Amino acid sequence: LAGIMAAALSSASTFLSLVGFSASNDMYPHKDCSQALSLRFTRLVMLAIGLLVLIASFYFPPNIFWLMLFIGTVFTSSWGPVALMSIWSKSITESAAFWGMVIGFVGNVVPAGLQTFGYVSLPSYLDPVLIGTVCSLCTILIISKLGTVSRAEAVYRMRLHRTPAEEINVTAVKTT
């Protein structure tokens, strides 16, 4: 039981860190400010998200698992295709990534809301996370076909695939 609880807490803290960092990184441009100001903003956003989760856990105690499951599926459908394609696809554009996240979010939340409030009964093969993911993927593919990848986007993607020189240490790799 302790192992199961440790795994659950580890997953929850990782997910909370992911949400907090993503929110702080996407909400505020960090290019024009000092590292101290950027760190302060990130910590405040993490605190706010932590407090929201704490309040939600008191408000929905028996349903907190389902709330976290829903939030996890929303991230999966809206950010999953964008995250994978941003690294592995040479054709995804910035606008395709943006609209893929928006449509994936809406494509998951609307059917999930309709199902939760009893307006529709979806079969298992039309789970809201699958609907959102397919909508996100189709949106990305269509909008990417209509645009072109800028040179800056292409260079940034290529740099993602390069291992930084400071991380190439034969002794450390052997130890790992």
PDB file of C-alpha atoms in Angstrom:
ATOM      1  CA  LEU A   1       0.000   0.000   0.000  1.00  0.00           C
ATOM      2  CA  ALA A   2       2.862   2.376   0.770  1.00  0.00           C
ATOM      3  CA  GLY A   3       4.345   1.754  -2.684  1.00  0.00           C
ATOM      4  CA  ILE A   4       1.035   2.459  -4.377  1.00  0.00           C
ATOM      5  CA  MET A   5       0.614   5.656  -2.357  1.00  0.00           C
ATOM      6  CA  ALA A   6       4.184   6.745  -3.142  1.00  0.00           C
ATOM      7  CA  ALA A   7       3.581   6.186  -6.868  1.00  0.00           C
ATOM      8  CA  ALA A   8       0.312   8.148  -6.725  1.00  0.00           C
ATOM      9  CA  LEU A   9       1.934  11.063  -4.889  1.00  0.00           C
ATOM     10  CA  SER A  10       4.881  11.061  -7.277  1.00  0.00           C
ATOM     11  CA  SER A  11       2.579  11.157 -10.301  1.00  0.00           C
ATOM     12  CA  ALA A  12       0.444  13.886  -8.731  1.00  0.00           C
ATOM     13  CA  SER A  13       3.437  16.086  -7.900  1.00  0.00           C
ATOM     14  CA  THR A  14       4.910  15.603 -11.370  1.00  0.00           C
ATOM     15  CA  PHE A  15       1.597  16.499 -12.976  1.00  0.00           C
ATOM     16  CA  LEU A  16       1.237  19.551 -10.736  1.00  0.00           C
ATOM     17  CA  SER A  17       4.766  20.667 -11.637  1.00  0.00           C
ATOM     18  CA  LEU A  18       4.001  20.199 -15.332  1.00  0.00           C
ATOM     19  CA  VAL A  19       0.821  22.256 -15.113  1.00  0.00           C
ATOM     20  CA  GLY A  20       2.477  24.997 -13.079  1.00  0.00           C
ATOM     21  CA  PHE A  21       5.518  25.286 -15.293  1.00  0.00           C
ATOM     22  CA  SER A  22       3.458  25.208 -18.475  1.00  0.00           C
ATOM     23  CA  ALA A  23       1.122  27.896 -17.179  1.00  0.00           C
ATOM     24  CA  SER A  24       3.943  30.156 -16.007  1.00  0.00           C
ATOM     25  CA  ASN A  25       6.001  29.632 -19.136  1.00  0.00           C
ATOM     26  CA  ASP A  26       3.096  30.202 -21.540  1.00  0.00           C
ATOM     27  CA  MET A  27       1.468  33.121 -19.718  1.00  0.00           C
ATOM     28  CA  TYR A  28       4.408  35.454 -19.409  1.00  0.00           C
ATOM     29  CA  PRO A  29       7.231  36.235 -21.857  1.00  0.00           C
ATOM     30  CA  HIS A  30      10.478  35.562 -20.011  1.00  0.00           C
ATOM     31  CA  LYS A  31      12.801  37.045 -22.659  1.00  0.00           C
ATOM     32  CA  ASP A  32      12.671  40.645 -21.451  1.00  0.00           C
ATOM     33  CA  CYS A  33      13.026  40.119 -17.710  1.00  0.00           C
ATOM     34  CA  SER A  34      15.733  39.087 -15.296  1.00  0.00           C
ATOM     35  CA  GLN A  35      16.139  35.534 -14.123  1.00  0.00           C
ATOM     36  CA  ALA A  36      15.086  36.544 -10.593  1.00  0.00           C
ATOM     37  CA  LEU A  37      11.843  38.125 -11.836  1.00  0.00           C
ATOM     38  CA  SER A  38      11.132  35.118 -14.036  1.00  0.00           C
ATOM     39  CA  LEU A  39      11.721  32.740 -11.118  1.00  0.00           C
ATOM     40  CA  ARG A  40       9.477  34.817  -8.838  1.00  0.00           C
ATOM     41  CA  PHE A  41       6.651  34.769 -11.393  1.00  0.00           C
ATOM     42  CA  THR A  42       7.005  31.014 -11.899  1.00  0.00           C
ATOM     43  CA  ARG A  43       6.887  30.403  -8.141  1.00  0.00           C
ATOM     44  CA  LEU A  44       3.775  32.572  -7.759  1.00  0.00           C
ATOM     45  CA  VAL A  45       2.013  30.718 -10.578  1.00  0.00           C
ATOM     46  CA  MET A  46       3.001  27.375  -9.010  1.00  0.00           C
ATOM     47  CA  LEU A  47       1.641  28.578  -5.646  1.00  0.00           C
ATOM     48  CA  ALA A  48      -1.637  29.718  -7.238  1.00  0.00           C
ATOM     49  CA  ILE A  49      -2.113  26.426  -9.069  1.00  0.00           C
ATOM     50  CA  GLY A  50      -1.238  24.470  -5.917  1.00  0.00           C
ATOM     51  CA  LEU A  51      -3.840  26.444  -3.963  1.00  0.00           C
ATOM     52  CA  LEU A  52      -6.456  25.862  -6.676  1.00  0.00           C
ATOM     53  CA  VAL A  53      -5.786  22.115  -6.538  1.00  0.00           C
ATOM     54  CA  LEU A  54      -5.944  22.171  -2.728  1.00  0.00           C
ATOM     55  CA  ILE A  55      -9.273  24.022  -2.784  1.00  0.00           C
ATOM     56  CA  ALA A  56     -10.607  21.644  -5.427  1.00  0.00           C
ATOM     57  CA  SER A  57      -9.577  18.642  -3.320  1.00  0.00           C
ATOM     58  CA  PHE A  58     -11.620  20.012  -0.387  1.00  0.00           C
ATOM     59  CA  TYR A  59     -14.564  20.874  -2.613  1.00  0.00           C
ATOM     60  CA  PHE A  60     -14.623  17.577  -4.542  1.00  0.00           C
ATOM     61  CA  PRO A  61     -13.132  15.087  -2.039  1.00  0.00           C
ATOM     62  CA  PRO A  62     -14.752  11.919  -3.405  1.00  0.00           C
ATOM     63  CA  ASN A  63     -14.339  13.027  -7.014  1.00  0.00           C
ATOM     64  CA  ILE A  64     -10.771  14.354  -6.980  1.00  0.00           C
ATOM     65  CA  PHE A  65      -9.543  11.295  -8.906  1.00  0.00           C
ATOM     66  CA  TRP A  66     -12.074  11.915 -11.669  1.00  0.00           C
ATOM     67  CA  LEU A  67     -11.227  15.618 -11.731  1.00  0.00           C
ATOM     68  CA  MET A  68      -7.502  14.854 -12.159  1.00  0.00           C
ATOM     69  CA  LEU A  69      -8.315  12.189 -14.755  1.00  0.00           C
ATOM     70  CA  PHE A  70     -10.366  14.735 -16.701  1.00  0.00           C
ATOM     71  CA  ILE A  71      -7.610  17.351 -16.528  1.00  0.00           C
ATOM     72  CA  GLY A  72      -5.051  14.765 -17.652  1.00  0.00           C
ATOM     73  CA  THR A  73      -7.149  13.825 -20.682  1.00  0.00           C
ATOM     74  CA  VAL A  74      -7.591  17.507 -21.571  1.00  0.00           C
ATOM     75  CA  PHE A  75      -3.802  17.944 -21.598  1.00  0.00           C
ATOM     76  CA  THR A  76      -3.427  14.754 -23.613  1.00  0.00           C
ATOM     77  CA  SER A  77      -5.876  15.788 -26.309  1.00  0.00           C
ATOM     78  CA  SER A  78      -4.830  19.404 -26.580  1.00  0.00           C
ATOM     79  CA  TRP A  79      -1.042  19.239 -26.064  1.00  0.00           C
ATOM     80  CA  GLY A  80      -0.193  15.636 -26.964  1.00  0.00           C
ATOM     81  CA  PRO A  81      -0.234  15.876 -30.766  1.00  0.00           C
ATOM     82  CA  VAL A  82       1.398  19.317 -30.676  1.00  0.00           C
ATOM     83  CA  ALA A  83       4.168  18.143 -28.351  1.00  0.00           C
ATOM     84  CA  LEU A  84       5.021  15.108 -30.464  1.00  0.00           C
ATOM     85  CA  MET A  85       4.770  16.884 -33.798  1.00  0.00           C
ATOM     86  CA  SER A  86       6.750  19.906 -32.605  1.00  0.00           C
ATOM     87  CA  ILE A  87       9.699  17.593 -32.060  1.00  0.00           C
ATOM     88  CA  TRP A  88       9.307  15.027 -34.842  1.00  0.00           C
ATOM     89  CA  SER A  89       7.444  16.767 -37.686  1.00  0.00           C
ATOM     90  CA  LYS A  90       9.219  19.106 -40.087  1.00  0.00           C
ATOM     91  CA  SER A  91       5.927  20.545 -41.345  1.00  0.00           C
ATOM     92  CA  ILE A  92       4.069  21.784 -38.237  1.00  0.00           C
ATOM     93  CA  THR A  93       3.690  25.554 -38.125  1.00  0.00           C
ATOM     94  CA  GLU A  94       3.240  27.850 -35.137  1.00  0.00           C
ATOM     95  CA  SER A  95      -0.377  28.639 -36.045  1.00  0.00           C
ATOM     96  CA  ALA A  96      -1.114  24.925 -36.552  1.00  0.00           C
ATOM     97  CA  ALA A  97       0.262  24.198 -33.082  1.00  0.00           C
ATOM     98  CA  PHE A  98      -1.830  26.985 -31.532  1.00  0.00           C
ATOM     99  CA  TRP A  99      -5.075  25.982 -33.223  1.00  0.00           C
ATOM    100  CA  GLY A 100      -4.351  22.298 -32.640  1.00  0.00           C
ATOM    101  CA  MET A 101      -4.246  22.977 -28.889  1.00  0.00           C
ATOM    102  CA  VAL A 102      -7.428  25.084 -28.991  1.00  0.00           C
ATOM    103  CA  ILE A 103      -9.422  22.606 -31.084  1.00  0.00           C
ATOM    104  CA  GLY A 104      -8.099  19.622 -29.103  1.00  0.00           C
ATOM    105  CA  PHE A 105      -9.212  21.313 -25.880  1.00  0.00           C
ATOM    106  CA  VAL A 106     -12.687  22.137 -27.207  1.00  0.00           C
ATOM    107  CA  GLY A 107     -12.966  18.730 -28.908  1.00  0.00           C
ATOM    108  CA  ASN A 108     -12.449  17.060 -25.534  1.00  0.00           C
ATOM    109  CA  VAL A 109     -14.211  19.401 -23.098  1.00  0.00           C
ATOM    110  CA  VAL A 110     -17.471  19.825 -25.048  1.00  0.00           C
ATOM    111  CA  PRO A 111     -18.196  16.083 -25.512  1.00  0.00           C
ATOM    112  CA  ALA A 112     -17.036  15.353 -21.934  1.00  0.00           C
ATOM    113  CA  GLY A 113     -19.358  18.068 -20.600  1.00  0.00           C
ATOM    114  CA  LEU A 114     -22.278  16.828 -22.669  1.00  0.00           C
ATOM    115  CA  GLN A 115     -21.649  13.291 -21.451  1.00  0.00           C
ATOM    116  CA  THR A 116     -21.161  14.317 -17.808  1.00  0.00           C
ATOM    117  CA  PHE A 117     -24.397  16.298 -17.685  1.00  0.00           C
ATOM    118  CA  GLY A 118     -26.335  13.486 -19.382  1.00  0.00           C
ATOM    119  CA  TYR A 119     -27.103  15.121 -22.726  1.00  0.00           C
ATOM    120  CA  VAL A 120     -25.381  12.386 -24.737  1.00  0.00           C
ATOM    121  CA  SER A 121     -24.176   8.853 -24.138  1.00  0.00           C
ATOM    122  CA  LEU A 122     -21.011   8.188 -26.116  1.00  0.00           C
ATOM    123  CA  PRO A 123     -19.800   4.677 -26.953  1.00  0.00           C
ATOM    124  CA  SER A 124     -16.391   3.673 -25.604  1.00  0.00           C
ATOM    125  CA  TYR A 125     -14.715   4.144 -28.985  1.00  0.00           C
ATOM    126  CA  LEU A 126     -15.826   7.802 -28.981  1.00  0.00           C
ATOM    127  CA  ASP A 127     -14.233   8.742 -25.679  1.00  0.00           C
ATOM    128  CA  PRO A 128     -13.849  12.543 -25.408  1.00  0.00           C
ATOM    129  CA  VAL A 129     -10.043  12.257 -25.184  1.00  0.00           C
ATOM    130  CA  LEU A 130     -10.011  10.393 -28.510  1.00  0.00           C
ATOM    131  CA  ILE A 131     -12.334  12.939 -30.114  1.00  0.00           C
ATOM    132  CA  GLY A 132     -10.161  15.820 -28.891  1.00  0.00           C
ATOM    133  CA  THR A 133      -6.923  14.143 -29.972  1.00  0.00           C
ATOM    134  CA  VAL A 134      -8.228  13.373 -33.473  1.00  0.00           C
ATOM    135  CA  CYS A 135      -9.625  16.914 -33.805  1.00  0.00           C
ATOM    136  CA  SER A 136      -6.278  18.354 -32.699  1.00  0.00           C
ATOM    137  CA  LEU A 137      -4.319  16.152 -35.098  1.00  0.00           C
ATOM    138  CA  CYS A 138      -6.599  16.937 -38.065  1.00  0.00           C
ATOM    139  CA  THR A 139      -6.430  20.668 -37.296  1.00  0.00           C
ATOM    140  CA  ILE A 140      -2.634  20.563 -37.134  1.00  0.00           C
ATOM    141  CA  LEU A 141      -2.370  18.696 -40.434  1.00  0.00           C
ATOM    142  CA  ILE A 142      -4.813  20.987 -42.272  1.00  0.00           C
ATOM    143  CA  ILE A 143      -3.370  24.284 -41.005  1.00  0.00           C
ATOM    144  CA  SER A 144       0.210  23.089 -41.544  1.00  0.00           C
ATOM    145  CA  LYS A 145      -0.646  22.328 -45.191  1.00  0.00           C
ATOM    146  CA  LEU A 146      -1.956  25.877 -45.607  1.00  0.00           C
ATOM    147  CA  GLY A 147       1.161  27.532 -44.154  1.00  0.00           C
ATOM    148  CA  THR A 148       4.897  27.189 -44.286  1.00  0.00           C
ATOM    149  CA  VAL A 149       7.434  26.607 -41.563  1.00  0.00           C
ATOM    150  CA  SER A 150       9.586  29.664 -41.030  1.00  0.00           C
ATOM    151  CA  ARG A 151      13.359  29.401 -41.039  1.00  0.00           C
ATOM    152  CA  ALA A 152      13.472  30.266 -37.327  1.00  0.00           C
ATOM    153  CA  GLU A 153      11.017  27.451 -36.534  1.00  0.00           C
ATOM    154  CA  ALA A 154      13.001  24.954 -38.597  1.00  0.00           C
ATOM    155  CA  VAL A 155      16.297  25.948 -36.972  1.00  0.00           C
ATOM    156  CA  TYR A 156      14.762  25.734 -33.479  1.00  0.00           C
ATOM    157  CA  ARG A 157      13.434  22.222 -34.210  1.00  0.00           C
ATOM    158  CA  MET A 158      16.840  21.108 -35.511  1.00  0.00           C
ATOM    159  CA  ARG A 159      18.486  22.405 -32.326  1.00  0.00           C
ATOM    160  CA  LEU A 160      16.118  20.265 -30.248  1.00  0.00           C
ATOM    161  CA  HIS A 161      17.748  17.190 -31.783  1.00  0.00           C
ATOM    162  CA  ARG A 162      21.303  18.202 -30.913  1.00  0.00           C
ATOM    163  CA  THR A 163      22.766  17.037 -27.642  1.00  0.00           C
ATOM    164  CA  PRO A 164      24.429  19.953 -25.866  1.00  0.00           C
ATOM    165  CA  ALA A 165      28.209  19.572 -25.636  1.00  0.00           C
ATOM    166  CA  GLU A 166      28.146  19.806 -21.840  1.00  0.00           C
ATOM    167  CA  GLU A 167      25.918  16.716 -21.723  1.00  0.00           C
ATOM    168  CA  ILE A 168      28.344  14.554 -23.701  1.00  0.00           C
ATOM    169  CA  ASN A 169      30.551  13.155 -20.995  1.00  0.00           C
ATOM    170  CA  VAL A 170      31.671   9.576 -21.614  1.00  0.00           C
ATOM    171  CA  THR A 171      32.373   8.911 -17.927  1.00  0.00           C
ATOM    172  CA  ALA A 172      28.955  10.171 -16.840  1.00  0.00           C
ATOM    173  CA  VAL A 173      27.209   8.147 -19.566  1.00  0.00           C
ATOM    174  CA  LYS A 174      29.004   4.960 -18.466  1.00  0.00           C
ATOM    175  CA  THR A 175      28.033   5.631 -14.856  1.00  0.00           C
ATOM    176  CA  THR A 176      24.414   6.204 -15.805  1.00  0.00           C
TER     177      THR A 176
END
